[in-house]
PDB file of C-alpha atoms in Angstrom:
ATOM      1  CA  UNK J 103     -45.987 -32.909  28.797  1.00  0.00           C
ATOM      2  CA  UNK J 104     -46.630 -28.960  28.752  1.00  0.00           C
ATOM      3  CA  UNK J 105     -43.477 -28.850  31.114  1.00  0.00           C
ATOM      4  CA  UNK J 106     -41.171 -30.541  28.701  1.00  0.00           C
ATOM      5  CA  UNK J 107     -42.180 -29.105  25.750  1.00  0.00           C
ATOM      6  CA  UNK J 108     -41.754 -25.414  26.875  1.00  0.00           C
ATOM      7  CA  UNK J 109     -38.657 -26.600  27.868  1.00  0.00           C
ATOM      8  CA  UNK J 110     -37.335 -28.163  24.392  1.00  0.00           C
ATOM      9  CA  UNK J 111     -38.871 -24.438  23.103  1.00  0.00           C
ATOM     10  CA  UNK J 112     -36.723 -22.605  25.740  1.00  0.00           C
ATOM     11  CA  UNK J 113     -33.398 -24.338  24.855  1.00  0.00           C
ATOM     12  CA  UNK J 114     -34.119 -23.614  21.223  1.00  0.00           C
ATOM     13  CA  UNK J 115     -34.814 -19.972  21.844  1.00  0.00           C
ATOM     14  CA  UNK J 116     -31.450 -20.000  23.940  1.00  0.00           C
ATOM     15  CA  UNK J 117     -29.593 -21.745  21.445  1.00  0.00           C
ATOM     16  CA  UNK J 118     -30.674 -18.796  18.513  1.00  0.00           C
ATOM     17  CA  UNK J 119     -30.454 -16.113  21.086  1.00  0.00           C
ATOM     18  CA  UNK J 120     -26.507 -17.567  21.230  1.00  0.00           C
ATOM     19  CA  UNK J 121     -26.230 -18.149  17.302  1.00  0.00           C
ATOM     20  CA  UNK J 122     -27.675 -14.486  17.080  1.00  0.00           C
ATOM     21  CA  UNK J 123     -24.872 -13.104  19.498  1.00  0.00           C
ATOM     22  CA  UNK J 124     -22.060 -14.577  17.746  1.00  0.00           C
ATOM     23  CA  UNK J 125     -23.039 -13.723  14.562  1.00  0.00           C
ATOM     24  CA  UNK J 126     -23.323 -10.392  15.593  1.00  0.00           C
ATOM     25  CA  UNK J 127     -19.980 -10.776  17.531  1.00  0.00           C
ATOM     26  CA  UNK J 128     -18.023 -12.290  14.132  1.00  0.00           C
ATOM     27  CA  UNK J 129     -19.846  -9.127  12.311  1.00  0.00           C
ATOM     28  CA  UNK J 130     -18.229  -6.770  14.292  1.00  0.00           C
ATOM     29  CA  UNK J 131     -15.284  -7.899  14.270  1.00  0.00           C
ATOM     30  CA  UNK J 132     -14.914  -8.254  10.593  1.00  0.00           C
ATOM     31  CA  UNK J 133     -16.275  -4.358  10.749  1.00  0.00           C
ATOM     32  CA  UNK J 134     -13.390  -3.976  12.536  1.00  0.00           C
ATOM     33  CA  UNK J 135     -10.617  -5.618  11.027  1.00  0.00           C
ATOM     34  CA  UNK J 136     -12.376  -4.451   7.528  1.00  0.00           C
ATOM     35  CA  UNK J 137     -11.574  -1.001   9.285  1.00  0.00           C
ATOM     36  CA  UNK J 138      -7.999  -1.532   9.803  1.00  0.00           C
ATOM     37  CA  UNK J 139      -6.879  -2.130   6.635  1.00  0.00           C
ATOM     38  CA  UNK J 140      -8.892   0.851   4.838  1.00  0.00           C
ATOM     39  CA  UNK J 141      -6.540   2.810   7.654  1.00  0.00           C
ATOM     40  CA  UNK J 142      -3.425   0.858   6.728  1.00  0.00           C
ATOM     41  CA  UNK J 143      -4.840   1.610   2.892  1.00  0.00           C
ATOM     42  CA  UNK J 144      -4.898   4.886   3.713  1.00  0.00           C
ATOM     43  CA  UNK J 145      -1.513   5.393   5.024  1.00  0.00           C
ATOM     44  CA  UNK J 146       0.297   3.506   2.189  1.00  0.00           C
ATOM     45  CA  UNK J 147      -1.881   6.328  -0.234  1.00  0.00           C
ATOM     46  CA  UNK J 148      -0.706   8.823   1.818  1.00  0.00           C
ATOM     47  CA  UNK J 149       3.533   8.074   2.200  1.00  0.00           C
ATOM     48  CA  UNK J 150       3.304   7.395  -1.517  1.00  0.00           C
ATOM     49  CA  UNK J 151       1.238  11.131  -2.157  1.00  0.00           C
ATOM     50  CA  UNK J 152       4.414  12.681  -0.078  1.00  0.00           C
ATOM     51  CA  UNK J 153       7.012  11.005  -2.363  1.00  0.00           C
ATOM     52  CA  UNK J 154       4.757  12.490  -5.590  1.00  0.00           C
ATOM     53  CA  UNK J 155       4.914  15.637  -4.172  1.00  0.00           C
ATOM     54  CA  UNK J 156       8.378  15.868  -2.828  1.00  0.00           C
ATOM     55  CA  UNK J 157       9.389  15.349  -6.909  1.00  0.00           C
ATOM     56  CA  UNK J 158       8.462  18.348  -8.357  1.00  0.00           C
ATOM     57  CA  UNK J 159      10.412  19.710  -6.175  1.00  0.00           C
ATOM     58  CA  UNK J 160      13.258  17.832  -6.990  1.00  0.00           C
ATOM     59  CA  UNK J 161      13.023  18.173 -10.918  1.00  0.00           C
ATOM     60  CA  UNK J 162      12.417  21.911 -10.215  1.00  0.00           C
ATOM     61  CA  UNK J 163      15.816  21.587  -8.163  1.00  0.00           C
ATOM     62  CA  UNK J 164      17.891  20.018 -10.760  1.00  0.00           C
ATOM     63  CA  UNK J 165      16.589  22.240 -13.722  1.00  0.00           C
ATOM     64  CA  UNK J 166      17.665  25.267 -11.971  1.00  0.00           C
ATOM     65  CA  UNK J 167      21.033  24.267 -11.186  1.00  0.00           C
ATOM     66  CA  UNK J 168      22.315  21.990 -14.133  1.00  0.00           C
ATOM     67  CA  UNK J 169      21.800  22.163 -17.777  1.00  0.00           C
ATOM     68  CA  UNK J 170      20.132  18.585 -17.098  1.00  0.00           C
ATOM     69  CA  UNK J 171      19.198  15.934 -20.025  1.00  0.00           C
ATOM     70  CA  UNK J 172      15.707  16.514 -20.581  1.00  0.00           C
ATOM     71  CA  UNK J 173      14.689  13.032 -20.947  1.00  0.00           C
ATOM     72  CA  UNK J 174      15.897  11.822 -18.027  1.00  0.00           C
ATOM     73  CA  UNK J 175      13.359  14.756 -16.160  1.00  0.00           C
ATOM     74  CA  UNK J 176      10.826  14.224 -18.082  1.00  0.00           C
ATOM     75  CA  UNK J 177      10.702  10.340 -17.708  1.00  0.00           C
ATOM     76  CA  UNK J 178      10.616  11.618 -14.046  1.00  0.00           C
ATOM     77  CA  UNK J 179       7.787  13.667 -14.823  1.00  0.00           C
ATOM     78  CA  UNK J 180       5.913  10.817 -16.589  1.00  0.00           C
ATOM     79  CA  UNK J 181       6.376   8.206 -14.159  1.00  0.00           C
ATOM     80  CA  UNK J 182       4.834  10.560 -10.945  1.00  0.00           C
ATOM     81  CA  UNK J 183       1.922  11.651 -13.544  1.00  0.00           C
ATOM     82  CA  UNK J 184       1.136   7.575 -14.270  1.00  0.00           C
ATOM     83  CA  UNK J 185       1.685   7.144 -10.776  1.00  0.00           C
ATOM     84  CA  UNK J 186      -0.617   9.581  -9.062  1.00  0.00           C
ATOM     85  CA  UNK J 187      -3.197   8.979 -12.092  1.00  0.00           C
ATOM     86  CA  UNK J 188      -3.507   4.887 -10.638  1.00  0.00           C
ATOM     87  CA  UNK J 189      -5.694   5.145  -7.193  1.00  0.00           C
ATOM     88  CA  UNK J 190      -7.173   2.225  -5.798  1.00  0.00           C
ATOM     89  CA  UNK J 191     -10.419   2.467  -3.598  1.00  0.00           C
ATOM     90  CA  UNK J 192     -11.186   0.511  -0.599  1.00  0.00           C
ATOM     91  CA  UNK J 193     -13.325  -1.373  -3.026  1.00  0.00           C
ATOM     92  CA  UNK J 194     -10.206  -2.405  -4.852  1.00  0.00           C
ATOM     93  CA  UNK J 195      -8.421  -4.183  -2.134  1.00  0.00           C
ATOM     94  CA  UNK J 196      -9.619  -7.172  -3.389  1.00  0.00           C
ATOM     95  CA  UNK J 197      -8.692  -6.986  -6.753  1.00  0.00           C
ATOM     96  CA  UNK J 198      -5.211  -8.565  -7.784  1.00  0.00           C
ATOM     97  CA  UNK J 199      -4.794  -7.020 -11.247  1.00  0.00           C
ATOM     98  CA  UNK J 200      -5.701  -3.728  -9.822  1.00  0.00           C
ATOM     99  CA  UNK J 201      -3.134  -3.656  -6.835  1.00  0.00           C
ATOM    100  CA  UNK J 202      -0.627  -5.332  -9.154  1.00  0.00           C
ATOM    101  CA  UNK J 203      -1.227  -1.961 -11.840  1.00  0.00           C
ATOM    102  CA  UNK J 204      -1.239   0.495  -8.520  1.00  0.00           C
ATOM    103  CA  UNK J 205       2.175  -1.551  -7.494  1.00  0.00           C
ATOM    104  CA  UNK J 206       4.169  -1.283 -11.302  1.00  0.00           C
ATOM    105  CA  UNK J 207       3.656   2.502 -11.422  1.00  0.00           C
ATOM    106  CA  UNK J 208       5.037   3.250  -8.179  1.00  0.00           C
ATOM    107  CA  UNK J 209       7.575   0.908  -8.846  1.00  0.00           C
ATOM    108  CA  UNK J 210       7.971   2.675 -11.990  1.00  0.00           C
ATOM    109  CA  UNK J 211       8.309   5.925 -10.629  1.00  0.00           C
ATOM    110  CA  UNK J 212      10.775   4.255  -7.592  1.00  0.00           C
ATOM    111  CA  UNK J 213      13.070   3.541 -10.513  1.00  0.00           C
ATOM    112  CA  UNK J 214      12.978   6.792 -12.484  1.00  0.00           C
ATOM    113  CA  UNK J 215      13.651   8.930  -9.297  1.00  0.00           C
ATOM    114  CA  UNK J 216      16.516   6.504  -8.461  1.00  0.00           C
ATOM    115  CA  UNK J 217      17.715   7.146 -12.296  1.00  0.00           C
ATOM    116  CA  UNK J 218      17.609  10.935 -11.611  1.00  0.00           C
ATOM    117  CA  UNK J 219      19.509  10.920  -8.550  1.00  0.00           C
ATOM    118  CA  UNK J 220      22.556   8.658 -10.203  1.00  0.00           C
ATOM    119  CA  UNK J 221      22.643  10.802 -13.198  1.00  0.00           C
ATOM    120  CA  UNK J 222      23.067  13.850 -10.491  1.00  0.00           C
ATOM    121  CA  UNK J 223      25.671  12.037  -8.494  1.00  0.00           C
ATOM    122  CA  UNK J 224      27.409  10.906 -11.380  1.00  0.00           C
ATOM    123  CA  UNK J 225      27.145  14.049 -13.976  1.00  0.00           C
ATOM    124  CA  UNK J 226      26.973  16.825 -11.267  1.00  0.00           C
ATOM    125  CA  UNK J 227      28.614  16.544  -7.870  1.00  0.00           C
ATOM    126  CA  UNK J 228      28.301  20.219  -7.342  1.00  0.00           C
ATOM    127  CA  UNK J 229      24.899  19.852  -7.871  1.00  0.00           C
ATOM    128  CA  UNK J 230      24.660  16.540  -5.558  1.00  0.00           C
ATOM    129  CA  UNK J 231      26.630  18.587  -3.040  1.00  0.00           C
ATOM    130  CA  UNK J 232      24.572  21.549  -2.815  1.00  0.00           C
ATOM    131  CA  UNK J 233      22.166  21.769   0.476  1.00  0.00           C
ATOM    132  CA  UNK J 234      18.849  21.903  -1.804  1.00  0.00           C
ATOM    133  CA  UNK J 235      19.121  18.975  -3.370  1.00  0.00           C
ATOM    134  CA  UNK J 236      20.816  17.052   0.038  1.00  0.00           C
ATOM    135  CA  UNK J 237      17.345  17.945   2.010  1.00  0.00           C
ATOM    136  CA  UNK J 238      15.233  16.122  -1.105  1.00  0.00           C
ATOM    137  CA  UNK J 239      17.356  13.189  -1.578  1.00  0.00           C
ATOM    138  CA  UNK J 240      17.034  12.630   2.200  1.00  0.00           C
ATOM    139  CA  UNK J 241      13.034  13.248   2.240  1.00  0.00           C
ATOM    140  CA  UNK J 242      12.819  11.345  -0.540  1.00  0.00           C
ATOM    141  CA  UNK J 243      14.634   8.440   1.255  1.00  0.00           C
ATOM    142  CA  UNK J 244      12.886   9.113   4.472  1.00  0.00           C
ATOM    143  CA  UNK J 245       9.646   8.577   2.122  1.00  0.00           C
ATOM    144  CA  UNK J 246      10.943   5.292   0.425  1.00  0.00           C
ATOM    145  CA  UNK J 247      11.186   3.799   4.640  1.00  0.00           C
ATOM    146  CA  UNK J 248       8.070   5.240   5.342  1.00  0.00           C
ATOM    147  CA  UNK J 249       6.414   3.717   2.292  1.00  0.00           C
ATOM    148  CA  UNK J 250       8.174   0.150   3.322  1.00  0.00           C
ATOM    149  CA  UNK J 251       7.097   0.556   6.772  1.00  0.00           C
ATOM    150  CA  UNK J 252       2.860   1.463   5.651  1.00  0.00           C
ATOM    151  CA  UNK J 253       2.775  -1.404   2.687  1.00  0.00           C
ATOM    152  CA  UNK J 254       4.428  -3.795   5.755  1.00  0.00           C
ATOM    153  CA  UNK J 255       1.437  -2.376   8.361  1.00  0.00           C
ATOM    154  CA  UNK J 256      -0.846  -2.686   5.423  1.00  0.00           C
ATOM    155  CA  UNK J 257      -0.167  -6.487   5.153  1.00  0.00           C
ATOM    156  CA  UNK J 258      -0.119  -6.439   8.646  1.00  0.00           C
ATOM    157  CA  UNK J 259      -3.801  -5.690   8.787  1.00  0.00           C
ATOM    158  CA  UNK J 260      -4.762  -7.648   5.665  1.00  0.00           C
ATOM    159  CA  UNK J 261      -3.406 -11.016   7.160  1.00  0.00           C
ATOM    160  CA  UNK J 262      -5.237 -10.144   9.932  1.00  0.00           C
ATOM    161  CA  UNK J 263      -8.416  -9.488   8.338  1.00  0.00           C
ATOM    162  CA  UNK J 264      -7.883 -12.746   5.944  1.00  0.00           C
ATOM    163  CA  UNK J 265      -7.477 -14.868   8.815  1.00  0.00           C
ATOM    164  CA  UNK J 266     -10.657 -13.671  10.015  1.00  0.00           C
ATOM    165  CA  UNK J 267     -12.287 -14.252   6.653  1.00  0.00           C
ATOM    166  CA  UNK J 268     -11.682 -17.613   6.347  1.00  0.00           C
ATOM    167  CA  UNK J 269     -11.713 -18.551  10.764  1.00  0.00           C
ATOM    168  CA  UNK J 270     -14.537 -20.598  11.452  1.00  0.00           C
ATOM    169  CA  UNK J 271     -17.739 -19.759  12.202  1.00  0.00           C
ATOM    170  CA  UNK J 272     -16.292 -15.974  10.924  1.00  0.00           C
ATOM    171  CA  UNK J 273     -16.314 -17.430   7.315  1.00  0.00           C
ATOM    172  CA  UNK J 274     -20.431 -18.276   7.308  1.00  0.00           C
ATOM    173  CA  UNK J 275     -21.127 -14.456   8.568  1.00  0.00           C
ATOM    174  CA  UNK J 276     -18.457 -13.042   5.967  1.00  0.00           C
ATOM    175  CA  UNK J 277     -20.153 -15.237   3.050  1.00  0.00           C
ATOM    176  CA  UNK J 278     -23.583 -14.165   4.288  1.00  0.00           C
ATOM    177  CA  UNK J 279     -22.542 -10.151   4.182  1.00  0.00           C
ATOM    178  CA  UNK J 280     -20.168 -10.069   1.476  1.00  0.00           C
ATOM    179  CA  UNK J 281     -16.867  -9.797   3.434  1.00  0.00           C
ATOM    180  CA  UNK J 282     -14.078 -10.764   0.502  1.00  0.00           C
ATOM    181  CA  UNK J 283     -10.185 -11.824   0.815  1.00  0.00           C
ATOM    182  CA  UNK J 284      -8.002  -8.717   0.737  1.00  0.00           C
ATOM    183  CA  UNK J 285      -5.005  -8.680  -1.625  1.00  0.00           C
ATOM    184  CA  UNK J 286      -1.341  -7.877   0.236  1.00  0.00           C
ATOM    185  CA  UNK J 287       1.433  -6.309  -1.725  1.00  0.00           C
ATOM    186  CA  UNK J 288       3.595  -8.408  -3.097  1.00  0.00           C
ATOM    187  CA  UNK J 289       8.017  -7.461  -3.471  1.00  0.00           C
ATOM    188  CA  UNK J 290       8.455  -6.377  -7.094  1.00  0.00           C
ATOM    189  CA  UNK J 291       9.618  -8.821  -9.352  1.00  0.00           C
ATOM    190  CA  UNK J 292      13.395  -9.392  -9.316  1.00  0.00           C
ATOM    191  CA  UNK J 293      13.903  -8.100  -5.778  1.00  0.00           C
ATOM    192  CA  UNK J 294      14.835 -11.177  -4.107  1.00  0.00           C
ATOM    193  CA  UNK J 295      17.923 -10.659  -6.175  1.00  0.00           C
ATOM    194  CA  UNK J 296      20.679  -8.802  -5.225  1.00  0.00           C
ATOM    195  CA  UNK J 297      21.566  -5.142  -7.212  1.00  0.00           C
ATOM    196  CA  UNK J 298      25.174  -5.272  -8.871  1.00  0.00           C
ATOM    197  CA  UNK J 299      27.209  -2.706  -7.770  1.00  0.00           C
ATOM    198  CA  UNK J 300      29.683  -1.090 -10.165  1.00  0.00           C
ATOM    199  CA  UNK J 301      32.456   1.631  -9.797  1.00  0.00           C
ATOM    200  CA  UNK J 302      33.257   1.559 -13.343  1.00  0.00           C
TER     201      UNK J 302
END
């Protein structure tokens, strides 16, 4: 009878010596994927810093060379100080309403830039012409890929990470140490449509 009851105790030592080592296993791997996206987080914050920084630059380019309409700079102006002013933490990533703010301003400032560089076109072709204001427009573009391609990483990592979240027996370790859904970016409102296009 000793026999067979320090065997039953064995297998249940075994069997929690497992439980512990997946637990610990579905940790670390949340750790992990919890890592990834504060890096794809990260990189998003970073391509969108380079497009606030290229503008100044811009503005600075189009004041000197044209007698421009003031409000279209400063709604420029505006939009990159709302912008840069609405930073998300890691802490955030969760948070709908705070990703969907983050999202609108850059979105805002996406569509005052775009404004800027019409009126140019449009009002100033020297100006458009001139090697300056060439080298911004194409940074700037360069920026707007490299901001599609970090937001697409950035879901990337979140799916990633949600899928762990929710995987069974992952879910019972990220319930027990607090690991929460990430929120992806979502396409503006209206994009699925397409622009009009006029020559008028």
């Amino acid at each position: 009878m000793r026999s067979s009851g320090a065997i039953l105790l064995l297998i249940v030592l075994l069997l929690v010596g497992f439980a512990g080592c997946a637990g610990c296993g579905s940790y670390n791997s949340l750790v992990a994927e919890d890592e990834r996206v504060e890096e794809a987080w990260g990189n998003v914050e970073t391509t969108y810093q380079r497009r606030a920084d290229l503008i100044p630059n811009l503005v600075a380019t189009v004041q000197g060379a044209a007698d421009f309409e003031q409000e279209t700079l400063q709604a420029v102006t505006e939009a990159r100080t709302r912008a840069v002013n609405v930073t998300l933490s890691g802490d955030d990533l969760d948070d709908p309403t705070a990703l969907q703010r983050f999202s609108e301003a850059q979105s805002q400032l996406t569509a005052a830039t775009g404004a800027l560089i019409n009126a140019v076109r449009e009002d100033y072709p020297e100006l458009g012409a001139t090697e300056a204001f060439r080298g911004l427009q194409d940074q700037l573009e360069g920026t707007e890929n490299r901001i599609n391609v970090a937001r697409r990483d950035y879901n990337g990592a979140v799916r990633s990470f949600n899928q762990q979240v929710r995987s069974f027996p992952t879910n019972i370790v990220a319930g027990l140490f607090g690991f929460d859904r990430r929120v992806p970016f979502e396409a503006d409102e209206g994009a699925d449509e397409a622009p009009e296009v006029s020559f008028d």
